[in-house]
């Protein structure tokens, strides 16, 4: 009888944002709208593959939106590792704010709407755009995904391709230093303990 493997006590996560899209360059909100990589974004993926080479990733999880798929497919091919697409890694749904330029958000949805949305102050956790996800709803997706990753027994070093706001909220939830504005293809390396859920950044 084959012995069942237990999950490792900790995972090393290489979490990275997808490459640039034309909408990123225009400061236009995408949310869950399916926007492909730009020419510049595809060039960034080549640089990203070099940055991840030493991470020795054993598998990679990815959002199923096109800009994430186009980022991760060349990486998986180069490293010879499997990809698992997971809708929990999609960007937050921004409702009626999707497709709107950031500069126009306050005039469309009220004064200080953008700063309230970007804020990590719990006072604004209930703020959302019409017909969009709330911060607690996204947080639930993030926790669900991370907990499931910790239960996989076979890989210790895992890549995660996702989106800017998703990563910002994840860093905040793990009590790491959150960033409001992430660069495309920026990488965060995190050691996450399976028992305590304690996280710390690693080189």
mmCIF file of C-alpha atoms in Angstrom, residues 23-99:
data_model
loop_
_atom_site.group_PDB
_atom_site.id
_atom_site.type_symbol
_atom_site.label_atom_id
_atom_site.label_comp_id
_atom_site.label_asym_id
_atom_site.label_seq_id
_atom_site.Cartn_x
_atom_site.Cartn_y
_atom_site.Cartn_z
ATOM 1 C CA UNK A 23 -4.775 49.327 -20.446
ATOM 2 C CA UNK A 24 -2.106 49.258 -17.716
ATOM 3 C CA UNK A 25 -0.115 51.805 -19.701
ATOM 4 C CA UNK A 26 -3.228 54.002 -19.986
ATOM 5 C CA UNK A 27 -4.109 53.672 -16.248
ATOM 6 C CA UNK A 28 -7.422 52.107 -17.275
ATOM 7 C CA UNK A 29 -9.036 49.699 -14.813
ATOM 8 C CA UNK A 30 -9.350 46.118 -16.032
ATOM 9 C CA UNK A 31 -10.689 44.146 -13.096
ATOM 10 C CA UNK A 32 -11.937 40.894 -14.598
ATOM 11 C CA UNK A 33 -12.216 42.208 -18.170
ATOM 12 C CA UNK A 34 -10.056 40.005 -20.375
ATOM 13 C CA UNK A 35 -7.317 42.229 -21.796
ATOM 14 C CA UNK A 36 -4.264 40.626 -23.501
ATOM 15 C CA UNK A 37 -0.610 41.507 -22.996
ATOM 16 C CA UNK A 38 0.886 44.353 -24.966
ATOM 17 C CA UNK A 39 4.117 44.056 -26.938
ATOM 18 C CA UNK A 40 5.944 45.512 -23.940
ATOM 19 C CA UNK A 41 4.216 43.014 -21.651
ATOM 20 C CA UNK A 42 5.473 40.085 -23.727
ATOM 21 C CA UNK A 43 8.988 41.492 -23.530
ATOM 22 C CA UNK A 44 8.670 41.716 -19.738
ATOM 23 C CA UNK A 45 7.854 37.998 -19.582
ATOM 24 C CA UNK A 46 11.286 37.192 -21.007
ATOM 25 C CA UNK A 47 12.941 39.251 -18.260
ATOM 26 C CA UNK A 48 10.697 37.616 -15.658
ATOM 27 C CA UNK A 49 11.784 34.136 -16.706
ATOM 28 C CA UNK A 50 15.394 35.068 -15.947
ATOM 29 C CA UNK A 51 14.407 36.486 -12.560
ATOM 30 C CA UNK A 52 12.588 33.257 -11.635
ATOM 31 C CA UNK A 53 15.299 30.885 -12.852
ATOM 32 C CA UNK A 54 16.979 30.523 -9.455
ATOM 33 C CA UNK A 55 13.661 30.007 -7.633
ATOM 34 C CA UNK A 56 13.476 26.368 -8.809
ATOM 35 C CA UNK A 57 9.686 26.490 -9.046
ATOM 36 C CA UNK A 58 8.123 23.016 -9.192
ATOM 37 C CA UNK A 59 4.670 24.051 -10.414
ATOM 38 C CA UNK A 60 2.845 27.275 -11.157
ATOM 39 C CA UNK A 61 -0.701 28.382 -10.404
ATOM 40 C CA UNK A 62 -2.256 31.127 -12.491
ATOM 41 C CA UNK A 63 -5.299 33.289 -12.925
ATOM 42 C CA UNK A 64 -7.300 32.157 -15.933
ATOM 43 C CA UNK A 65 -7.516 35.671 -17.438
ATOM 44 C CA UNK A 66 -5.644 36.132 -20.734
ATOM 45 C CA UNK A 67 -2.990 38.519 -19.434
ATOM 46 C CA UNK A 68 -1.987 35.997 -16.769
ATOM 47 C CA UNK A 69 -2.128 33.033 -19.155
ATOM 48 C CA UNK A 70 0.092 34.822 -21.667
ATOM 49 C CA UNK A 71 2.555 35.543 -18.864
ATOM 50 C CA UNK A 72 2.744 32.064 -17.421
ATOM 51 C CA UNK A 73 2.639 29.818 -20.498
ATOM 52 C CA UNK A 74 6.168 30.699 -21.726
ATOM 53 C CA UNK A 75 7.513 30.311 -18.175
ATOM 54 C CA UNK A 76 6.031 26.852 -17.732
ATOM 55 C CA UNK A 77 7.382 25.789 -21.106
ATOM 56 C CA UNK A 78 10.873 27.035 -20.306
ATOM 57 C CA UNK A 79 10.999 25.463 -16.855
ATOM 58 C CA UNK A 80 9.168 22.265 -17.844
ATOM 59 C CA UNK A 81 6.615 22.559 -15.041
ATOM 60 C CA UNK A 82 2.828 22.096 -14.907
ATOM 61 C CA UNK A 83 0.359 24.989 -14.859
ATOM 62 C CA UNK A 84 -2.846 24.937 -12.838
ATOM 63 C CA UNK A 85 -5.351 27.667 -13.727
ATOM 64 C CA UNK A 86 -7.478 28.764 -10.784
ATOM 65 C CA UNK A 87 -10.289 31.359 -10.933
ATOM 66 C CA UNK A 88 -9.593 32.318 -7.315
ATOM 67 C CA UNK A 89 -6.490 34.061 -8.654
ATOM 68 C CA UNK A 90 -8.483 36.419 -10.874
ATOM 69 C CA UNK A 91 -8.234 40.130 -10.229
ATOM 70 C CA UNK A 92 -10.923 41.705 -8.072
ATOM 71 C CA UNK A 93 -14.147 42.399 -9.962
ATOM 72 C CA UNK A 94 -14.525 46.177 -10.121
ATOM 73 C CA UNK A 95 -18.114 46.250 -11.310
ATOM 74 C CA UNK A 96 -19.040 49.502 -13.047
ATOM 75 C CA UNK A 97 -15.490 50.838 -12.567
ATOM 76 C CA UNK A 98 -14.097 48.330 -15.071
ATOM 77 C CA UNK A 99 -12.989 50.087 -18.239
#
